mmCIF file of C-alpha atoms in Angstrom:
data_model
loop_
_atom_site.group_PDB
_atom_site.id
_atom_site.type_symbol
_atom_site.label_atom_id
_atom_site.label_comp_id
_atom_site.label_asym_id
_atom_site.label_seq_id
_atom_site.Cartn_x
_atom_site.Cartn_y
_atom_site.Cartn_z
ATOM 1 C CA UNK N 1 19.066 15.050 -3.083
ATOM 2 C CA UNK N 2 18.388 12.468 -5.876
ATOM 3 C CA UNK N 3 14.775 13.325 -7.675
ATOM 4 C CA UNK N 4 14.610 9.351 -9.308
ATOM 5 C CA UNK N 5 12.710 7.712 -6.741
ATOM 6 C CA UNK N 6 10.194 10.501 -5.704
ATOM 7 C CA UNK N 7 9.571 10.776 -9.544
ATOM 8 C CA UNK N 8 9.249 7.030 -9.720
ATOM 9 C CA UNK N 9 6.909 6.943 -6.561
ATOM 10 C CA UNK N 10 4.849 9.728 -7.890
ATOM 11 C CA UNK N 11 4.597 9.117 -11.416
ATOM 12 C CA UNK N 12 0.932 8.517 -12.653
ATOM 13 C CA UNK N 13 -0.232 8.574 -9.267
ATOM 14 C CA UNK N 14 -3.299 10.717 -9.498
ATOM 15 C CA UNK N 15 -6.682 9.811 -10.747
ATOM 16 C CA UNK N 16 -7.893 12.615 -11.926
ATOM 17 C CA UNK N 17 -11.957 13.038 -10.828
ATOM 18 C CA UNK N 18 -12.580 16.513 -11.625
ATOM 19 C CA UNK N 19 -15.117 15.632 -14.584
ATOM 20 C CA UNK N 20 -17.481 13.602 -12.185
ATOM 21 C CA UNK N 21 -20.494 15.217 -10.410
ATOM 22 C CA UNK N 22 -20.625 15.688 -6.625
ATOM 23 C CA UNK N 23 -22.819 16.518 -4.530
ATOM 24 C CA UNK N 24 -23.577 20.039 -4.190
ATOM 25 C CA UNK N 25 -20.750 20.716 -7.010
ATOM 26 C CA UNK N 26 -21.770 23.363 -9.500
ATOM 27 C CA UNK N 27 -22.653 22.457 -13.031
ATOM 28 C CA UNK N 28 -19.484 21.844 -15.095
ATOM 29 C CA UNK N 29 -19.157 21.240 -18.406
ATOM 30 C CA UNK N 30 -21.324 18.864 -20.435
ATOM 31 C CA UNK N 31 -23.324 16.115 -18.470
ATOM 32 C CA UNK N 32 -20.646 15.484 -16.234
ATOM 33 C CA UNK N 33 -21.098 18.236 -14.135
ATOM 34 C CA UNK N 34 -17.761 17.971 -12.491
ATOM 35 C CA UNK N 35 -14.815 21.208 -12.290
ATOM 36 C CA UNK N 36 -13.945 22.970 -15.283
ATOM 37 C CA UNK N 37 -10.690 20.915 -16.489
ATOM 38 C CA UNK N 38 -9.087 24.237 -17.577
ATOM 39 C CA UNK N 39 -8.008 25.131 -14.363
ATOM 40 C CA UNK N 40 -6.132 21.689 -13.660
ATOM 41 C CA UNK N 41 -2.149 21.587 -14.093
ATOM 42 C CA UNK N 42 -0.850 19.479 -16.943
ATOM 43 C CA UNK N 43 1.732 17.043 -14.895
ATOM 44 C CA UNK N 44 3.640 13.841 -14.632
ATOM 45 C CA UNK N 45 1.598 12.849 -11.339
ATOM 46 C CA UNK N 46 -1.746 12.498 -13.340
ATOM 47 C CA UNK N 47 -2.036 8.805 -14.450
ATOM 48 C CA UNK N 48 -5.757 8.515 -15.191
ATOM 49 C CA UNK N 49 -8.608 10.665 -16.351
ATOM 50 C CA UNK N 50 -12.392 9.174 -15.442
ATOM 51 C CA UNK N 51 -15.692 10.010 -16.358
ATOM 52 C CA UNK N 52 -18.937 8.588 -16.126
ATOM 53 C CA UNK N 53 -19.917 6.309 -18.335
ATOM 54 C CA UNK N 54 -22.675 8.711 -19.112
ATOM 55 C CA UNK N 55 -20.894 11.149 -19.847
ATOM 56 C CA UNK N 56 -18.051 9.473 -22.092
ATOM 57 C CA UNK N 57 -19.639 10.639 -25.559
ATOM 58 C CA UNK N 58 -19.443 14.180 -24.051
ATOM 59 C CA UNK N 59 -15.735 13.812 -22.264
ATOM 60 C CA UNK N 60 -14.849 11.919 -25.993
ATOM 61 C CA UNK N 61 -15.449 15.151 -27.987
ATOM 62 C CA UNK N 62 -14.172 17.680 -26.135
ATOM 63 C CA UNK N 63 -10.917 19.525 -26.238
ATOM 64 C CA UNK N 64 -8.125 18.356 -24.456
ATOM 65 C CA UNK N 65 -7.426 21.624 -23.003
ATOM 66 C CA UNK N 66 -4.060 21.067 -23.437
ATOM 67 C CA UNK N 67 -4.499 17.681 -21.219
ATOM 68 C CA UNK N 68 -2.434 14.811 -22.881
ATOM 69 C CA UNK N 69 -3.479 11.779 -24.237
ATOM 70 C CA UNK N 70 -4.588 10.432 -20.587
ATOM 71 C CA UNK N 71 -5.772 6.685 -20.071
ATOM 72 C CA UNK N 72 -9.462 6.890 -19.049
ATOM 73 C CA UNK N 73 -11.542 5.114 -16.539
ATOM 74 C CA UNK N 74 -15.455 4.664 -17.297
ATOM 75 C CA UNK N 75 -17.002 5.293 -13.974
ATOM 76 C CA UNK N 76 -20.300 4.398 -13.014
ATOM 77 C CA UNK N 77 -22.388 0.934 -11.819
ATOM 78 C CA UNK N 78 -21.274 -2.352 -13.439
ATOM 79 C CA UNK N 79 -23.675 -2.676 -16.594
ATOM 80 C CA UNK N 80 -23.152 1.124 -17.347
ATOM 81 C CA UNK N 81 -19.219 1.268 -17.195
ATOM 82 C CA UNK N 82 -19.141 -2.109 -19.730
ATOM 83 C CA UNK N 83 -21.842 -0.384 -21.691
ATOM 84 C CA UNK N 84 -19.360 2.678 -21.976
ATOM 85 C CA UNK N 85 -16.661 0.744 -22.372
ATOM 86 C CA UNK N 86 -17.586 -0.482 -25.504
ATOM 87 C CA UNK N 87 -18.460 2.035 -27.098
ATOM 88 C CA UNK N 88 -14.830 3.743 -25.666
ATOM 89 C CA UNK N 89 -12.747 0.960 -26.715
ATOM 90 C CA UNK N 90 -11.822 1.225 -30.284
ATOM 91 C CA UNK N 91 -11.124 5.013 -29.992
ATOM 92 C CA UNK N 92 -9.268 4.189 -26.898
ATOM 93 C CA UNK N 93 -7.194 0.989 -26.515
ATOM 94 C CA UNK N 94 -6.313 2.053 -22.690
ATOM 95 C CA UNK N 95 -9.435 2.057 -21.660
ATOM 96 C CA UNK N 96 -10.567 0.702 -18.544
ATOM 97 C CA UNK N 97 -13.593 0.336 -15.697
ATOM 98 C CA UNK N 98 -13.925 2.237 -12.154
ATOM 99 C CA UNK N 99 -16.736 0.449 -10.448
ATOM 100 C CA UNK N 100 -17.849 2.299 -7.511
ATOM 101 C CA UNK N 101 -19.549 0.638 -4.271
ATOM 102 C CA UNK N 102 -22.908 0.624 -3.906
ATOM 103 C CA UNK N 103 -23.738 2.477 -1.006
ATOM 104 C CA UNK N 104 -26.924 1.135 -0.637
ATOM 105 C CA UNK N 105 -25.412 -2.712 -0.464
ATOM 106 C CA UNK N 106 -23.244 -4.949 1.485
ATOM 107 C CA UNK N 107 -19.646 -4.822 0.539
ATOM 108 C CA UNK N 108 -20.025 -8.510 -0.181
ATOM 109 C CA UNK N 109 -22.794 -7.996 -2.269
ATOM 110 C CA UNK N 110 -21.563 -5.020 -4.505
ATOM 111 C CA UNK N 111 -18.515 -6.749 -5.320
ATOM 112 C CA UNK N 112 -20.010 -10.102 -6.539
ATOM 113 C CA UNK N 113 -23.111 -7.785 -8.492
ATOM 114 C CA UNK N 114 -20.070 -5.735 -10.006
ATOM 115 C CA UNK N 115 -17.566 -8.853 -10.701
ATOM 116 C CA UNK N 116 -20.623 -11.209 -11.867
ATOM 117 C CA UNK N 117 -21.646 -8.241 -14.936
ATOM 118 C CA UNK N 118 -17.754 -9.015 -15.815
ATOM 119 C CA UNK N 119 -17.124 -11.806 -16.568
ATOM 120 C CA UNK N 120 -16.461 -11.810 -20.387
ATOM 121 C CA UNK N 121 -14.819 -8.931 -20.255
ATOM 122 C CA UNK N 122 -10.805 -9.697 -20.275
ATOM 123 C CA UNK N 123 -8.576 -9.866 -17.489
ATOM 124 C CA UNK N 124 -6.260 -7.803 -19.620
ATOM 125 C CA UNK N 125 -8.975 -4.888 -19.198
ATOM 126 C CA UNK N 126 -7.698 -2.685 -16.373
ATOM 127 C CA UNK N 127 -10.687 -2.668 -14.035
ATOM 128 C CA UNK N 128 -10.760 -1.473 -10.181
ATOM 129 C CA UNK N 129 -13.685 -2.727 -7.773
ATOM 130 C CA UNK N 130 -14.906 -0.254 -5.319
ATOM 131 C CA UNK N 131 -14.809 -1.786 -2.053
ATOM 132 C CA UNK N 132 -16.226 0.041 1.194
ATOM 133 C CA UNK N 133 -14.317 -0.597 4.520
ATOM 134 C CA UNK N 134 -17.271 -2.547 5.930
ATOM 135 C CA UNK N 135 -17.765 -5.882 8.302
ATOM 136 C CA UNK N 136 -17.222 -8.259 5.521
ATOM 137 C CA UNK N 137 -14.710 -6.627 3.504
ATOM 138 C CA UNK N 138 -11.955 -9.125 3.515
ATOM 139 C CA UNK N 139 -14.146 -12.049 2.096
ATOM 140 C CA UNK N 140 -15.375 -9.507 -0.625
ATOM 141 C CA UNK N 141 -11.347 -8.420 -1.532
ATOM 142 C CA UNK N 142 -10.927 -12.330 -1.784
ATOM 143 C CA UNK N 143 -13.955 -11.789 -4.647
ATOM 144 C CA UNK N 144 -11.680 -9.414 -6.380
ATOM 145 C CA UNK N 145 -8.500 -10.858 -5.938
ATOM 146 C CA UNK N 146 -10.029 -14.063 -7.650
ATOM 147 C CA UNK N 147 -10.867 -12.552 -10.441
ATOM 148 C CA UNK N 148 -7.670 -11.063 -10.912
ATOM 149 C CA UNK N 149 -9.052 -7.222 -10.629
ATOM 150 C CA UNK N 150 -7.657 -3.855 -8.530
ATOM 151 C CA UNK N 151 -9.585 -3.085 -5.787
ATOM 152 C CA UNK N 152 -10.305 0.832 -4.836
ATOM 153 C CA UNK N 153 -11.067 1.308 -1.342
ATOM 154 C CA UNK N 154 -13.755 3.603 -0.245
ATOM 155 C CA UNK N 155 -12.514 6.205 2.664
ATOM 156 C CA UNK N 156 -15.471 7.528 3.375
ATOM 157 C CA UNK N 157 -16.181 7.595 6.881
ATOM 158 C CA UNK N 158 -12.756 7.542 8.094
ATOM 159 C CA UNK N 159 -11.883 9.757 11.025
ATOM 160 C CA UNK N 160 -8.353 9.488 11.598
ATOM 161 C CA UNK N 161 -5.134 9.358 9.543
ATOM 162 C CA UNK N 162 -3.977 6.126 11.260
ATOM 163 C CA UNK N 163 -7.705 4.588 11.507
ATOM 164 C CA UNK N 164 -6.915 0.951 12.394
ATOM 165 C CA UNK N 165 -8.806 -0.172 8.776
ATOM 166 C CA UNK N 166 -6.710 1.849 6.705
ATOM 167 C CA UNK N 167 -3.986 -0.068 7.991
ATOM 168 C CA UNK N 168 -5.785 -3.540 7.702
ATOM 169 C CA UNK N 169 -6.600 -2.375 4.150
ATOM 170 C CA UNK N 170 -2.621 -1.843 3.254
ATOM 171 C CA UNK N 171 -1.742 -5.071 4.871
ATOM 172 C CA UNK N 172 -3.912 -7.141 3.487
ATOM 173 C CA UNK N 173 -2.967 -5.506 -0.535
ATOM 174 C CA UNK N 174 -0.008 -6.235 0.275
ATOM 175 C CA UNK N 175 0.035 -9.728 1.719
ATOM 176 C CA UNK N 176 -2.075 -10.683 -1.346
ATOM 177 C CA UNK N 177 -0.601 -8.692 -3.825
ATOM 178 C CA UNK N 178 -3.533 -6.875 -4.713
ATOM 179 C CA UNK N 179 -3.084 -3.702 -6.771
ATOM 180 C CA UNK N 180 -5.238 -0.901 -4.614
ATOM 181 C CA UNK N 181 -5.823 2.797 -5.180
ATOM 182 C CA UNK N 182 -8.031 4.652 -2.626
ATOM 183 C CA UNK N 183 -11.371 6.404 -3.418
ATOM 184 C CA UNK N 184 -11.800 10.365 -3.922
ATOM 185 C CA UNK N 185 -10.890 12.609 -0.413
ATOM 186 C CA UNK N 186 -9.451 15.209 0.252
ATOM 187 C CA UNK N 187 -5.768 14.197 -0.383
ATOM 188 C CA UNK N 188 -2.809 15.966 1.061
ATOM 189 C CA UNK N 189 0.580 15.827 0.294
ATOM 190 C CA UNK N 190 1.963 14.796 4.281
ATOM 191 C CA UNK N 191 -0.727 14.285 7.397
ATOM 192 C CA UNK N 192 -1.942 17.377 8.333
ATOM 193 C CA UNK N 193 -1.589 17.658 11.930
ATOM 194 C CA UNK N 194 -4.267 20.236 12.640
ATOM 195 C CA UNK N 195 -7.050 18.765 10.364
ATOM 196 C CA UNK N 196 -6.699 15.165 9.072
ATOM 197 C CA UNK N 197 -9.155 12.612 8.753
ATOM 198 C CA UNK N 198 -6.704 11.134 5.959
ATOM 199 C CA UNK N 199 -3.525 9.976 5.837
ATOM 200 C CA UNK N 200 -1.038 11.779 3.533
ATOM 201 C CA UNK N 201 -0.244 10.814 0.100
ATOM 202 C CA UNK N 202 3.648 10.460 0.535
ATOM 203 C CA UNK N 203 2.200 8.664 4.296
ATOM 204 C CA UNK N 204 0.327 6.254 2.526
ATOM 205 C CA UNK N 205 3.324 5.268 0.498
ATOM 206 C CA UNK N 206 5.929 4.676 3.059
ATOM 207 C CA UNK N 207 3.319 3.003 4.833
ATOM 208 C CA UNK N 208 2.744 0.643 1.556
ATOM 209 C CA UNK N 209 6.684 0.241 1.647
ATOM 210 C CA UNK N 210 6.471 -1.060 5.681
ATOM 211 C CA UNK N 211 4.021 -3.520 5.181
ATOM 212 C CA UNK N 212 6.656 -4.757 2.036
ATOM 213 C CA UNK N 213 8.973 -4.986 5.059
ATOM 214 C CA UNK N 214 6.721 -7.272 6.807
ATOM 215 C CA UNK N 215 6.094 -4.135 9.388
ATOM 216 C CA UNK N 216 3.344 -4.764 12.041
ATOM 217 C CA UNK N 217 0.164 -2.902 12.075
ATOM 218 C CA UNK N 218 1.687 -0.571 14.681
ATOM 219 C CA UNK N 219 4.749 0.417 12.260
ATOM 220 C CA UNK N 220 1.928 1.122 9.615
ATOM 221 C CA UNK N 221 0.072 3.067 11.586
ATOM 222 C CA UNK N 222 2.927 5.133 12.724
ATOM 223 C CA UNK N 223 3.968 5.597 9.569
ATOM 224 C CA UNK N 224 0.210 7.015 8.269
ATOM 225 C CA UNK N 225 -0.024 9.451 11.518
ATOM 226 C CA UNK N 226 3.757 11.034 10.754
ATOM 227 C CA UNK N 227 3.436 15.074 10.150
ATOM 228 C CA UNK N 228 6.988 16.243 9.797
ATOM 229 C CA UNK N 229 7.294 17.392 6.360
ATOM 230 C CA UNK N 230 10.959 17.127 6.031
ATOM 231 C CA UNK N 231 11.244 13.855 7.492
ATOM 232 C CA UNK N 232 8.884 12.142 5.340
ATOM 233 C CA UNK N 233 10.429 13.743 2.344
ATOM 234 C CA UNK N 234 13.983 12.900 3.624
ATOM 235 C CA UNK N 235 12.709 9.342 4.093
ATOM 236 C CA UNK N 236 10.958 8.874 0.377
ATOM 237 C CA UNK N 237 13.996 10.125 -1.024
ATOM 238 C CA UNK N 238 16.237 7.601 0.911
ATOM 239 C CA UNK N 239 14.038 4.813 -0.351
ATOM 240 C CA UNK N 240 15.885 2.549 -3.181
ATOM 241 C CA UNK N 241 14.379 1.481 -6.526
ATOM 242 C CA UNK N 242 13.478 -1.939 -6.404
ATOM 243 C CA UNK N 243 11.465 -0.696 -2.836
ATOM 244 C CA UNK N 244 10.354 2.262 -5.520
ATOM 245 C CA UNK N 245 9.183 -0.254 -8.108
ATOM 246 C CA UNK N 246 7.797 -2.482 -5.325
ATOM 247 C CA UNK N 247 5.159 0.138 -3.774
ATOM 248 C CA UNK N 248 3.278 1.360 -7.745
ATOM 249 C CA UNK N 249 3.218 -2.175 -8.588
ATOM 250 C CA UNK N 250 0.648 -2.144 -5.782
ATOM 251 C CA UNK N 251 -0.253 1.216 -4.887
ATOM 252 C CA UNK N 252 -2.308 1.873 -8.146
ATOM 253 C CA UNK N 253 -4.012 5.921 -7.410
ATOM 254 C CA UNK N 254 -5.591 8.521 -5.373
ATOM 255 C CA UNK N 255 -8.793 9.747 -6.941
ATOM 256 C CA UNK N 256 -8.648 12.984 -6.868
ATOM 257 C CA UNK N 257 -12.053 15.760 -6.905
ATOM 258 C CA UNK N 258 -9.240 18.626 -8.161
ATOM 259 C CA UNK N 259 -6.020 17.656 -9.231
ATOM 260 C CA UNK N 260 -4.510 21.427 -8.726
ATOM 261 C CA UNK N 261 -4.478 21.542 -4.727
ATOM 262 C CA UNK N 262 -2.462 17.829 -4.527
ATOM 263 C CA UNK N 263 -0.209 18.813 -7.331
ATOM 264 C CA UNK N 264 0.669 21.607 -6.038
ATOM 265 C CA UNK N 265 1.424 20.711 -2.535
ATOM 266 C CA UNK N 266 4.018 18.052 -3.866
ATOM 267 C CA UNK N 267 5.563 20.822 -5.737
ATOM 268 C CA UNK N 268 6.161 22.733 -2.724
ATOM 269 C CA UNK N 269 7.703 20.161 -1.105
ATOM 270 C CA UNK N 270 9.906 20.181 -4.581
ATOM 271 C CA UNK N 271 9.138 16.755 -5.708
ATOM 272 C CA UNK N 272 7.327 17.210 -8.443
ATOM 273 C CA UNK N 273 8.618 19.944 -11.716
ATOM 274 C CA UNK N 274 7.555 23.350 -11.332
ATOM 275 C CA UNK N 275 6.792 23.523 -15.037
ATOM 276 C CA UNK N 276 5.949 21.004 -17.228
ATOM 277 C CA UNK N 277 8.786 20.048 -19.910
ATOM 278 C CA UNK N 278 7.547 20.984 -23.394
ATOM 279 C CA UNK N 279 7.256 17.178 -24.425
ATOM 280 C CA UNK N 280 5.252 14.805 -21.932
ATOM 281 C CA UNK N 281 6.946 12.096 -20.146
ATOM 282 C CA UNK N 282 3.943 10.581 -18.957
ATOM 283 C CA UNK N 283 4.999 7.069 -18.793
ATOM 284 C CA UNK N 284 4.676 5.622 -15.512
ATOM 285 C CA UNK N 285 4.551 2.184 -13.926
ATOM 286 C CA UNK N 286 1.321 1.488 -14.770
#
């Protein structure tokens, strides 16, 4: 079977978290506290490296490990991101912002506090919103999409791989064409049928590629609950370019806590290289 279209679809399509501190993790390297990045696999499906905005002098000097040249998101609140940002931006002219929700706000509100601290920063900046799955969510996505920013939805919370707002969440990125990317879980390759609060990764895209279609929010759904490994793999293959093209030019990124576990479950399924060619072909849709 023809490898162009998964490697299209899959390009770049990992934001790579493992430098940013969660709760409980053990201390990492540096402020950042995340995973050691030495144990992560160098690979075509990595599109993004964050790190707090705290944390960016830190993340700025040290080794690559190997890593290449990555794009990098500043995480962190509004005010610190820009703050980072500007003090990322002449070292790195691919810098962007990853603004997270507030948990402790409204949807509604966290957008407009986030979107308001932006305003002079240019739309040519890449810069994704976080945006929890709350009453109220569509008016704040209109916030975004008027401002001409991604929006990353927050999945925390979810309890089901076909969770009726996952689905309103892919229909309405793609009836607005919004570029989305989806907040850090616990990621999988294809639905896990025995223990799945999220959808798969390869799920999520043929779902993205439905709602193209004009697909209902039943044909989305279905598509998020599938578990049969070869069929989904069969059917991601089968899809053409232009459909291919279509999906990233929305779709946007998983965050990812460890990029090993998700890399290495789409290389079992044999859609991503085994080993990484000796020169990086990292260029992706983005």
């Amino acid at each position: 079977m023809s490898q162009a279209v998964p490697r299209l679809l899959l390009n770049a399509l990992l934001d790579d978290f493992s430098m940013i501190r969660r709760p409980g993790a053990g201390g990492g390297a540096g402020r950042a506290g995340g995973a050691p990045r030495s144990a992560e696999p160098v690979s075509p499906a990595i599109g993004r490296r964050v790190v707090h905005a705290e944390a960016w002098p830190d993340a700025a000097a040290a080794p690559a490990d190997g890593v290449p040249d990555l794009p990098v998101m500043i995480h962190g609140t509004a005010a610190r991101a820009l703050a980072g940002y500007r003090s990322a931006a002449a070292s790195r002219p691919a810098v962007g912002i990853d603004i997270p929700h507030e948990r402790d706000r409204h949807c509604g509100e966290s957008v407009h506090r986030s979107l308001a601290r932006l305003t002079q920063l240019p739309r040519t900046v890449p810069v994704t919103v976080g945006l929890a799955l709350e009453p109220g969510w569509r008016d704040a996505l209109s916030m975004i999409i008027a401002r001409g920013r991604s929006v990353r939805f927050a999945v925390c919370g979810v309890d089901a791989p076909d969770a009726p707002i996952l689905v309103e969440a892919i229909r309405a990125a793609v009836a607005e064409r919004c570029s989305f990317s989806w907040s850090c879980g616990l990621w999988r390759a294809v639905t896990d049928p025995w223990d799945a609060q999220l959808p798969g990764i390869l799920n999520v895209l043929l779902a993205t590629a439905t709602a193209l279609r004009g697909g209902g929010g039943a044909q989305i759904g279905a598509q998020l609950a599938r578990t049969d490994r070869v069929e989904i793999v069969d059917d991601i293959c089968e899809l053409d370019d232009e459909t291919a093209r279509q999906i990233r030019s929305l779709l946007d990124g998983f965050a990812v806590p460890r990029v090993a576990p998700v890399v290495d479950s789409l290389r079992d399924l044999d859609l991503l290289p085994k080993v990484m060619p000796e020169s990086w072909d990292g260029a992706g849709v983005r």
